[in-house]
Short mmCIF file of C-alpha atoms and ligand atoms in Angstrom, two decimals:
data_model
loop_
_atom_site.label_atom_id
_atom_site.label_comp_id
_atom_site.label_asym_id
_atom_site.label_seq_id
_atom_site.Cartn_x
_atom_site.Cartn_y
_atom_site.Cartn_z
CA MET A 146 -5.70 101.60 109.68
CA ARG A 147 -2.37 102.25 107.96
CA VAL A 148 -2.81 102.65 104.19
CA LEU A 149 -0.12 102.70 101.52
CA VAL A 150 -1.19 104.65 98.43
CA LEU A 151 0.89 103.71 95.38
CA GLY A 152 1.14 106.68 93.00
CA ALA A 153 1.14 110.43 93.64
CA GLY A 154 -0.66 111.61 90.51
CA VAL A 155 -3.88 113.57 90.90
CA VAL A 156 -5.72 110.29 91.68
CA GLY A 157 -3.23 108.99 94.29
CA THR A 158 -2.82 112.38 95.99
CA THR A 159 -6.58 112.96 96.31
CA SER A 160 -6.99 109.34 97.53
CA ALA A 161 -4.41 110.01 100.24
CA TRP A 162 -6.18 113.20 101.27
CA TYR A 163 -9.65 111.67 101.65
CA LEU A 164 -8.29 108.55 103.35
CA ALA A 165 -6.49 110.68 105.94
CA ARG A 166 -9.66 112.74 106.34
CA ALA A 167 -11.48 109.47 107.11
CA GLY A 168 -9.06 108.90 109.98
CA HIS A 169 -6.47 106.60 108.40
CA GLU A 170 -2.69 106.85 108.64
CA VAL A 171 -1.49 107.32 105.06
CA VAL A 172 1.83 106.94 103.25
CA VAL A 173 2.12 107.77 99.53
CA VAL A 174 4.82 106.18 97.37
CA ASP A 175 5.93 107.52 93.99
CA ARG A 176 8.98 107.09 91.79
CA GLN A 177 9.08 110.76 90.81
CA PRO A 178 10.74 113.52 92.84
CA LEU A 179 7.47 115.51 92.93
CA PRO A 180 3.76 114.62 93.02
CA GLY A 181 1.86 114.95 89.73
CA ASN A 182 4.93 114.52 87.54
CA GLU A 183 3.58 112.02 85.00
CA THR A 184 0.14 112.06 83.30
CA SER A 185 -1.15 114.68 85.76
CA PHE A 186 1.62 117.07 84.68
CA ALA A 187 0.30 119.11 81.72
CA ASN A 188 -3.15 117.90 80.73
CA GLY A 189 -5.97 119.88 79.13
CA GLY A 190 -7.12 121.34 82.43
CA GLN A 191 -10.83 120.81 81.87
CA ILE A 192 -13.24 119.78 84.62
CA SER A 193 -15.58 118.55 81.96
CA VAL A 194 -18.67 117.02 83.52
CA SER A 195 -21.09 117.97 80.78
CA HIS A 196 -18.94 116.55 77.98
CA ALA A 197 -18.38 113.24 79.67
CA GLU A 198 -19.17 111.05 76.64
CA PRO A 199 -16.59 108.29 76.24
CA TRP A 200 -14.56 107.86 73.05
CA ALA A 201 -16.36 104.55 72.61
CA ASN A 202 -19.70 105.55 71.12
CA PRO A 203 -21.67 104.62 67.98
CA SER A 204 -20.39 107.59 65.93
CA VAL A 205 -16.66 107.09 66.50
CA LEU A 206 -15.95 104.22 64.10
CA PRO A 207 -16.41 106.09 60.77
CA GLN A 208 -14.12 108.82 62.12
CA VAL A 209 -11.47 106.32 63.16
CA MET A 210 -11.54 104.75 59.68
CA ARG A 211 -10.99 108.21 58.14
CA TRP A 212 -8.00 108.87 60.40
CA LEU A 213 -6.28 105.48 59.94
CA GLY A 214 -2.59 105.82 58.99
CA LYS A 215 -2.51 109.66 59.13
CA GLU A 216 0.43 110.75 61.24
CA ASP A 217 -1.23 114.04 62.32
CA ALA A 218 -4.75 112.61 62.85
CA PRO A 219 -6.45 113.34 66.19
CA LEU A 220 -6.50 109.57 66.82
CA LEU A 221 -3.63 107.36 65.69
CA TRP A 222 -3.68 103.59 66.15
CA ARG A 223 -0.23 102.06 65.66
CA TRP A 224 -0.55 98.40 64.84
CA ARG A 225 1.62 96.38 67.21
CA ALA A 226 1.94 92.67 67.88
CA ASP A 227 0.48 93.25 71.31
CA ARG A 228 -2.17 90.91 72.69
CA GLU A 229 -3.30 93.41 75.36
CA GLN A 230 -3.83 96.18 72.81
CA PHE A 231 -5.75 93.84 70.49
CA ALA A 232 -8.00 92.56 73.30
CA TRP A 233 -8.58 96.17 74.42
CA GLY A 234 -9.57 97.09 70.84
CA LEU A 235 -12.20 94.34 70.76
CA ARG A 236 -13.64 95.47 74.09
CA PHE A 237 -13.66 99.06 72.81
CA LEU A 238 -15.80 97.95 69.85
CA ARG A 239 -18.29 96.36 72.26
CA GLU A 240 -18.50 99.61 74.26
CA CYS A 241 -19.55 101.42 71.05
CA LEU A 242 -22.96 99.68 71.13
CA PRO A 243 -25.67 102.25 71.95
CA GLY A 244 -26.84 100.46 75.12
CA ARG A 245 -23.30 100.17 76.49
CA THR A 246 -22.50 103.79 75.63
CA ARG A 247 -25.57 105.00 77.50
CA GLN A 248 -24.66 102.92 80.55
CA ASN A 249 -21.08 104.25 80.49
CA ILE A 250 -22.24 107.86 80.17
CA ALA A 251 -24.53 107.39 83.19
CA ALA A 252 -21.65 106.04 85.31
CA ILE A 253 -19.17 108.73 84.22
CA VAL A 254 -21.65 111.58 84.67
CA ALA A 255 -22.63 110.38 88.17
CA LEU A 256 -18.99 110.22 89.25
CA ALA A 257 -17.95 113.42 87.49
CA LEU A 258 -20.83 115.44 88.98
CA TYR A 259 -20.02 114.16 92.44
CA SER A 260 -16.36 114.88 91.82
CA ARG A 261 -16.93 118.50 90.81
CA GLY A 262 -18.80 119.06 94.08
CA CYS A 263 -15.92 117.49 96.04
CA LEU A 264 -13.37 119.64 94.18
CA GLN A 265 -15.31 122.84 94.84
CA ALA A 266 -15.68 122.01 98.54
CA LEU A 267 -11.98 121.17 98.86
CA ARG A 268 -10.98 124.37 97.04
CA ARG A 269 -13.10 126.48 99.38
CA GLU A 270 -11.97 124.70 102.51
CA LEU A 271 -8.23 124.70 101.78
CA ARG A 272 -8.17 127.93 99.71
CA LEU A 273 -6.37 126.10 96.93
CA GLU A 274 -5.10 128.19 94.01
CA TYR A 275 -4.41 126.40 90.75
CA ASP A 276 -5.29 128.93 88.01
CA GLN A 277 -8.89 127.76 88.22
CA ARG A 278 -11.58 129.40 86.11
CA GLU A 279 -15.30 128.90 86.59
CA CYS A 280 -16.32 130.21 83.16
CA GLY A 281 -17.78 127.02 81.71
CA ILE A 282 -16.61 125.07 78.66
CA LEU A 283 -17.44 126.05 75.08
CA HIS A 284 -17.28 123.19 72.57
CA ILE A 285 -16.96 124.51 69.02
CA TYR A 286 -17.88 122.72 65.77
CA THR A 287 -16.47 123.46 62.34
CA GLN A 288 -18.27 120.66 60.47
CA PRO A 289 -22.07 120.79 59.92
CA ARG A 290 -22.49 117.02 60.34
CA ALA A 291 -20.63 116.94 63.66
CA PHE A 292 -22.70 119.90 64.90
CA ALA A 293 -25.96 118.13 63.97
CA GLN A 294 -24.83 115.08 65.96
CA ALA A 295 -23.83 117.37 68.84
CA VAL A 296 -27.32 118.88 69.03
CA GLU A 297 -28.63 115.32 69.47
CA ALA A 298 -25.91 114.52 72.06
CA ALA A 299 -26.74 117.71 74.00
CA ARG A 300 -30.34 116.50 74.22
CA THR A 301 -29.11 113.18 75.66
CA MET A 302 -26.87 114.95 78.19
CA ARG A 303 -29.77 117.15 79.29
CA GLN A 304 -31.66 113.93 80.09
CA PHE A 305 -28.82 113.22 82.54
CA GLY A 306 -29.50 116.60 84.17
CA LEU A 307 -26.60 118.47 82.55
CA ASP A 308 -26.89 122.05 81.32
CA ARG A 309 -25.57 121.62 77.78
CA GLU A 310 -26.92 124.39 75.54
CA SER A 311 -26.61 124.13 71.71
CA ILE A 312 -25.79 127.56 70.29
CA ASP A 313 -25.07 129.25 66.96
CA ALA A 314 -21.74 130.70 65.86
CA GLY A 315 -22.74 134.24 66.86
CA ARG A 316 -23.41 133.16 70.44
CA CYS A 317 -20.03 131.33 70.48
CA LEU A 318 -18.36 134.68 69.78
CA GLU A 319 -20.32 136.40 72.54
CA ILE A 320 -19.06 133.78 74.98
CA GLU A 321 -15.48 133.81 73.66
CA PRO A 322 -14.68 136.98 71.63
CA ALA A 323 -11.12 135.72 70.99
CA LEU A 324 -12.65 133.38 68.38
CA ALA A 325 -13.54 136.37 66.15
CA ALA A 326 -10.79 135.68 63.59
CA ALA A 327 -12.08 132.10 63.19
CA ARG A 328 -15.71 133.19 62.71
CA HIS A 329 -15.75 131.86 59.10
CA LEU A 330 -14.87 128.35 60.35
CA LEU A 331 -17.55 128.02 63.03
CA VAL A 332 -20.88 126.29 62.38
CA GLY A 333 -22.04 126.21 65.99
CA GLY A 334 -21.19 125.16 69.49
CA ASP A 335 -22.44 123.98 72.80
CA TYR A 336 -21.84 125.67 76.06
CA THR A 337 -21.91 124.28 79.57
CA SER A 338 -21.71 127.14 82.04
CA SER A 339 -21.20 124.94 85.11
CA ASP A 340 -17.98 123.32 83.84
CA GLU A 341 -14.59 124.57 85.00
CA SER A 342 -10.90 124.44 84.24
CA GLY A 343 -7.62 124.66 86.13
CA ASP A 344 -4.08 123.36 86.31
CA ALA A 345 -4.20 119.74 87.54
CA ASN A 346 -0.50 119.74 88.34
CA LYS A 347 -0.66 122.90 90.48
CA PHE A 348 -3.70 121.44 92.23
CA THR A 349 -1.95 118.11 92.92
CA ARG A 350 1.14 119.79 94.32
CA ALA A 351 -0.87 122.26 96.41
CA LEU A 352 -2.97 119.43 97.86
CA ALA A 353 0.15 117.31 98.50
CA GLY A 354 1.61 120.29 100.38
CA LYS A 355 -1.50 120.51 102.59
CA ALA A 356 -1.45 116.74 103.03
CA SER A 357 2.17 116.79 104.22
CA GLU A 358 1.31 119.53 106.71
CA GLN A 359 -1.42 117.24 108.06
CA GLY A 360 1.00 114.35 108.56
CA ILE A 361 0.60 112.33 105.35
CA GLU A 362 4.02 110.97 104.44
CA PHE A 363 5.21 111.17 100.80
CA ARG A 364 7.93 108.64 99.95
CA LEU A 365 9.13 110.16 96.68
CA ASP A 366 11.96 108.92 94.41
CA SER A 367 10.77 105.44 95.40
CA THR A 368 9.92 102.96 92.66
CA VAL A 369 7.47 100.17 93.47
CA ASP A 370 9.09 96.97 92.19
CA ARG A 371 6.54 94.45 93.39
CA ILE A 372 3.34 94.10 95.34
CA ILE A 373 3.87 91.01 97.48
CA ALA A 374 1.08 88.52 98.15
CA ASP A 375 1.01 86.75 101.50
CA GLY A 376 -1.53 83.96 101.16
CA ALA A 377 -4.91 85.46 100.30
CA ALA A 378 -3.89 89.03 101.19
CA ILE A 379 -1.15 91.54 100.35
CA GLY A 380 1.77 91.41 102.75
CA GLY A 381 3.87 94.35 101.58
CA VAL A 382 5.29 96.41 98.74
CA ARG A 383 8.90 96.18 97.67
CA ILE A 384 10.52 99.51 96.87
CA GLY A 385 13.52 99.62 94.56
CA GLY A 386 15.23 102.56 92.86
CA PRO A 387 17.83 104.65 94.69
CA ALA A 388 16.24 103.77 98.07
CA GLY A 389 16.80 100.06 97.25
CA GLY A 390 15.15 96.84 98.39
CA GLU A 391 12.95 97.92 101.31
CA VAL A 392 9.57 96.27 102.00
CA LEU A 393 6.85 98.68 103.16
CA LYS A 394 3.94 97.19 105.10
CA ALA A 395 0.44 98.44 105.78
CA ASP A 396 -3.04 97.21 106.62
CA ALA A 397 -4.34 98.19 103.20
CA TYR A 398 -2.90 99.15 99.81
CA VAL A 399 -4.31 101.40 97.06
CA VAL A 400 -3.05 101.09 93.48
CA ALA A 401 -3.24 104.54 91.83
CA LEU A 402 -0.37 104.04 89.39
CA GLY A 403 -2.18 105.38 86.33
CA SER A 404 -1.13 103.64 83.10
CA TYR A 405 1.39 101.49 84.97
CA SER A 406 -1.22 99.89 87.25
CA PRO A 407 -1.68 96.69 85.16
CA LEU A 408 2.07 96.04 85.10
CA LEU A 409 2.26 95.75 88.89
CA LEU A 410 -0.90 93.66 89.24
CA ARG A 411 -0.42 91.04 86.55
CA HIS A 412 1.65 88.62 88.67
CA LEU A 413 -1.16 88.65 91.27
CA GLY A 414 -3.54 87.26 88.64
CA LEU A 415 -5.32 90.63 88.27
CA ARG A 416 -5.60 91.63 84.61
CA LEU A 417 -6.98 95.12 84.16
CA PRO A 418 -8.51 96.17 80.81
CA LEU A 419 -6.31 99.27 80.73
CA ILE A 420 -3.78 100.46 78.18
CA PRO A 421 -1.74 103.68 77.86
CA VAL A 422 -3.04 106.18 75.28
CA LYS A 423 -0.57 108.93 74.54
CA GLY A 424 -1.71 112.55 74.35
CA TYR A 425 0.16 115.78 73.72
CA SER A 426 0.03 119.30 75.02
CA ALA A 427 1.66 122.63 74.33
CA THR A 428 1.83 125.35 76.96
CA LEU A 429 2.28 128.89 75.70
CA GLN A 430 3.36 131.79 77.84
CA LEU A 431 1.24 134.63 76.48
CA ALA A 432 2.94 137.95 75.84
CA GLU A 433 1.62 140.84 77.91
CA GLY A 434 -1.52 142.21 76.30
CA SER A 435 -1.79 139.30 73.84
CA PRO A 436 -5.35 138.44 72.82
CA GLY A 437 -6.28 134.88 73.72
CA PRO A 438 -9.22 132.79 74.89
CA THR A 439 -10.27 132.97 78.52
CA VAL A 440 -13.13 130.45 78.40
CA SER A 441 -12.00 126.82 78.21
CA LEU A 442 -12.66 125.54 74.66
CA THR A 443 -12.90 122.19 72.91
CA ASP A 444 -12.33 122.08 69.17
CA ASP A 445 -14.40 119.12 68.04
CA GLU A 446 -12.84 118.61 64.61
CA HIS A 447 -9.27 118.38 65.89
CA ARG A 448 -10.15 116.93 69.29
CA LEU A 449 -8.16 119.66 71.04
CA VAL A 450 -8.86 121.57 74.22
CA PHE A 451 -7.66 125.10 75.02
CA SER A 452 -7.51 126.18 78.66
CA ARG A 453 -6.35 129.51 79.99
CA LEU A 454 -4.15 128.96 83.03
CA GLY A 455 -3.28 132.40 84.40
CA ASP A 456 -1.10 134.04 81.74
CA ARG A 457 -0.50 130.72 79.98
CA LEU A 458 -2.56 128.95 77.34
CA ARG A 459 -2.61 125.14 77.39
CA ILE A 460 -3.54 123.29 74.19
CA ALA A 461 -3.97 119.55 74.63
CA GLY A 462 -5.40 116.48 73.01
CA THR A 463 -4.89 113.81 70.36
CA ALA A 464 -4.70 110.11 71.07
CA GLU A 465 -1.95 107.76 69.99
CA PHE A 466 -2.09 104.03 70.69
CA SER A 467 1.60 103.18 70.78
CA GLY A 468 2.22 101.37 74.04
CA TYR A 469 4.38 102.95 76.74
CA ASP A 470 6.47 104.92 74.25
CA LEU A 471 6.89 108.52 75.46
CA GLU A 472 8.84 109.84 72.50
CA MET A 473 7.65 113.23 71.27
CA ASN A 474 6.34 113.14 67.73
CA ALA A 475 7.22 116.42 66.01
CA VAL A 476 4.40 116.04 63.46
CA ARG A 477 1.81 115.89 66.23
CA CYS A 478 3.34 118.86 68.09
CA ALA A 479 3.28 120.88 64.86
CA ALA A 480 -0.38 119.93 64.32
CA LEU A 481 -1.29 121.41 67.75
CA MET A 482 0.39 124.70 66.88
CA ARG A 483 -1.04 124.81 63.34
CA ARG A 484 -4.59 124.58 64.64
CA THR A 485 -3.87 127.13 67.38
CA ARG A 486 -2.65 129.60 64.75
CA GLN A 487 -5.72 128.90 62.61
CA LEU A 488 -8.14 129.66 65.45
CA PHE A 489 -6.15 132.47 67.10
CA PRO A 490 -3.93 134.08 64.44
CA ASP A 491 -3.28 137.19 66.58
CA LEU A 492 -1.93 135.30 69.58
CA GLN A 493 1.50 136.48 70.72
CA MET A 494 3.69 134.43 72.98
CA ASP A 495 6.79 134.97 75.04
CA GLY A 496 9.38 132.32 74.21
CA GLU A 497 8.80 128.91 72.68
CA PRO A 498 5.87 126.54 73.38
CA GLN A 499 6.54 123.88 76.02
CA PHE A 500 5.57 120.55 74.47
CA TRP A 501 4.71 117.57 76.62
CA CYS A 502 3.20 114.13 76.22
CA GLY A 503 1.61 111.80 78.73
CA LEU A 504 -0.10 108.41 78.89
CA ARG A 505 -3.80 108.35 79.68
CA PRO A 506 -4.70 105.22 81.67
CA ALA A 507 -7.54 104.21 79.35
CA THR A 508 -10.20 101.55 79.84
CA PRO A 509 -12.31 100.62 76.77
CA SER A 510 -15.38 102.34 78.29
CA ASN A 511 -13.52 105.29 79.89
CA VAL A 512 -15.17 104.18 83.15
CA PRO A 513 -12.43 104.05 85.83
CA ILE A 514 -11.71 100.97 87.92
CA ILE A 515 -12.44 101.76 91.56
CA GLY A 516 -12.99 99.23 94.33
CA ARG A 517 -11.66 96.19 96.13
CA THR A 518 -9.82 93.31 94.51
CA ARG A 519 -10.06 89.63 95.45
CA TYR A 520 -7.19 90.38 97.87
CA PRO A 521 -9.26 91.91 100.69
CA ASN A 522 -6.65 94.56 101.58
CA LEU A 523 -5.82 95.59 97.99
CA TRP A 524 -7.87 98.40 96.43
CA LEU A 525 -7.82 100.04 93.00
CA ASN A 526 -8.32 103.64 91.93
CA THR A 527 -7.13 103.79 88.34
CA GLY A 528 -8.13 103.83 84.66
CA HIS A 529 -9.49 107.40 84.54
CA GLY A 530 -8.57 107.81 80.87
CA THR A 531 -9.52 111.14 79.33
CA LEU A 532 -11.17 112.49 82.49
CA GLY A 533 -8.82 111.79 85.40
CA TRP A 534 -8.70 115.42 86.52
CA THR A 535 -12.49 115.71 86.25
CA MET A 536 -13.14 112.55 88.27
CA ALA A 537 -10.19 112.52 90.71
CA CYS A 538 -11.72 114.10 93.83
CA GLY A 539 -14.95 112.11 93.58
CA SER A 540 -13.14 108.83 92.93
CA ALA A 541 -10.93 109.44 95.95
CA ALA A 542 -13.76 110.46 98.26
CA ALA A 543 -15.80 107.42 97.19
CA LEU A 544 -12.83 105.09 97.67
CA ALA A 545 -12.20 106.46 101.16
CA ASP A 546 -15.85 105.80 102.04
CA LEU A 547 -15.72 102.22 100.72
CA MET A 548 -12.44 101.50 102.53
CA SER A 549 -13.92 102.89 105.74
CA GLY A 550 -16.94 100.56 105.48
CA ARG A 551 -19.37 103.30 104.44
CA PRO A 552 -21.52 103.34 101.29
CA ALA A 553 -20.12 105.63 98.61
CA ALA A 554 -22.36 108.47 97.39
CA PRO A 555 -22.33 108.31 93.56
CA ALA A 556 -24.39 105.70 91.69
CA PHE A 557 -21.31 104.15 90.16
CA PRO A 558 -20.37 100.53 89.31
CA PHE A 559 -17.56 100.04 91.84
CA VAL A 560 -15.61 96.88 91.02
CA ARG A 561 -14.80 93.75 92.92
CA CYS A 562 -12.20 91.93 90.86
C1 LIG B 252 -2.98 115.25 76.63
C2 LIG B 252 -3.90 114.95 77.79
C3 LIG B 252 -4.94 115.83 78.06
C4 LIG B 252 -5.81 115.55 79.11
N1 LIG B 252 -6.79 116.45 79.42
C5 LIG B 252 -7.63 116.23 80.45
C6 LIG B 252 -8.63 117.17 80.81
O1 LIG B 252 -8.74 118.24 80.21
N2 LIG B 252 -9.47 116.86 81.82
C7 LIG B 252 -9.38 115.70 82.51
O2 LIG B 252 -10.20 115.46 83.40
N3 LIG B 252 -8.40 114.79 82.24
C8 LIG B 252 -7.54 115.02 81.23
N4 LIG B 252 -6.56 114.11 80.93
C9 LIG B 252 -6.50 112.85 81.66
C10 LIG B 252 -5.81 113.01 83.02
O3 LIG B 252 -4.64 113.79 82.87
C11 LIG B 252 -5.44 111.62 83.55
O4 LIG B 252 -6.59 110.80 83.55
C12 LIG B 252 -4.92 111.71 84.99
O5 LIG B 252 -3.82 112.60 85.06
C13 LIG B 252 -4.50 110.35 85.52
O6 LIG B 252 -4.05 110.52 86.82
P1 LIG B 252 -3.40 109.32 87.63
O7 LIG B 252 -3.09 109.87 88.97
O8 LIG B 252 -4.26 108.12 87.51
O9 LIG B 252 -2.07 108.98 86.81
P2 LIG B 252 -0.62 109.69 86.92
O10 LIG B 252 -0.74 111.16 87.03
O11 LIG B 252 0.21 109.15 85.82
O12 LIG B 252 -0.09 109.15 88.32
C14 LIG B 252 0.43 107.85 88.48
C15 LIG B 252 1.65 107.98 89.36
O13 LIG B 252 2.17 106.67 89.57
C16 LIG B 252 3.58 106.79 89.60
N5 LIG B 252 4.15 105.48 89.27
C17 LIG B 252 3.92 104.72 88.18
N6 LIG B 252 4.59 103.55 88.26
C18 LIG B 252 5.27 103.58 89.44
C19 LIG B 252 6.11 102.67 90.12
N7 LIG B 252 6.43 101.48 89.61
N8 LIG B 252 6.60 103.02 91.33
C20 LIG B 252 6.29 104.23 91.89
N9 LIG B 252 5.50 105.12 91.29
C21 LIG B 252 4.97 104.81 90.09
C22 LIG B 252 3.90 107.86 88.58
O14 LIG B 252 5.16 108.46 88.86
C23 LIG B 252 2.74 108.82 88.72
O15 LIG B 252 3.06 109.92 89.56
C24 LIG B 252 -5.66 114.37 79.88
C25 LIG B 252 -4.60 113.51 79.62
C26 LIG B 252 -3.70 113.79 78.57
C27 LIG B 252 -2.55 112.87 78.33
#
């Protein structure tokens, strides 16, 4: 069958790859000149299976209350007269109930574990290079209360079969000696040796290159204006932008438009519980010989991740609920650098940090929306929130199985909406 994949982020590009692998003819459409140019551009780089807990959990609410109204807080909710954002907030509260959180963790872990296996197999097969590191992820805690909760959370994650080890500050330094100058701040950590990191953008572009070589067509610089219904099914997709007014037709359509997915589905009567949540990153070119972390780190207190990507260091995180606004907030950029200096005072960089922000396609549960819609030839692969890089390959492989009439491997609640 001929399939049109809408969106060439990490989710759309992997979807195209696995669909072609399943024998379909695939065309990918994206408004950007290159694949992976929006949210998949400069994320935290973590393949974080063992820290797959969603934001919505019973312990998050007191923290959110503490952060309310602080411009440099890790999580910033900007009050807007926006019905979608309000409805999303209510659903988020429901997902904080212990039973719901446990169910969501189970779904995310199943998909993320499957996804890591798919990524590793793809990397081996295609010899993909994307500054990957298989050194695990070290999560550090600087507040005793948060560490105590983390010891409990690690126990829960071990029940899901994950190798999350609670460790003291001394062991944190053995794993990542570059933390030595921050020794006085550390109260403990947890380490997951099977987690990985790598540059999602390099991966997406490398995979798109291989996909093009194998005959997958990328229609770039092409904005999707409308998905056109034809009776009970989808009849085509209208492309606008510089290409102007063409209707592309296929047997099936996949929406992998990240945060913009709901905007192109609303007129079809499909309302996705998905809003954009802005995050920031800074990429530092390290000076030759500069000390710096090599193991991917998560700083629990500031909700920041640090990933070494070759001779660069990527610092990413924070969450801002401010609609589709992509303006850079200088206060938040400065907060990233302040914390970096606090943890790694001896770091030396070449040139200035490259700041970036992107919109996470966030569902209230952080469980992505994958499956068929009520239009039999319209499929969704979107809403991957904080873990789109972690879950991309598995989501795509599972979608390709479902679209090819085969059962998908992970025990995951695929949708039918
Ligand atoms: C600061 C930050 C840190 C993060 N860190 C991590 C991490 O460490 N690990 C992890 O697993 N995840 C992380 N994420 C999340 C991850 O980056 C996202 O979940 C993932 O990139 C989403 O991929 P996507 O393909 O769904 O969306 P996108 O990459 O945004 O792709 C959607 C594509 O659709 C295209 N598009 C949109 N509208 C149209 C239109 N009308 N016409 C044509 N094309 C259109 C866009 O151009 C884009 O290329 C992070 C996110 C942020 C913001």
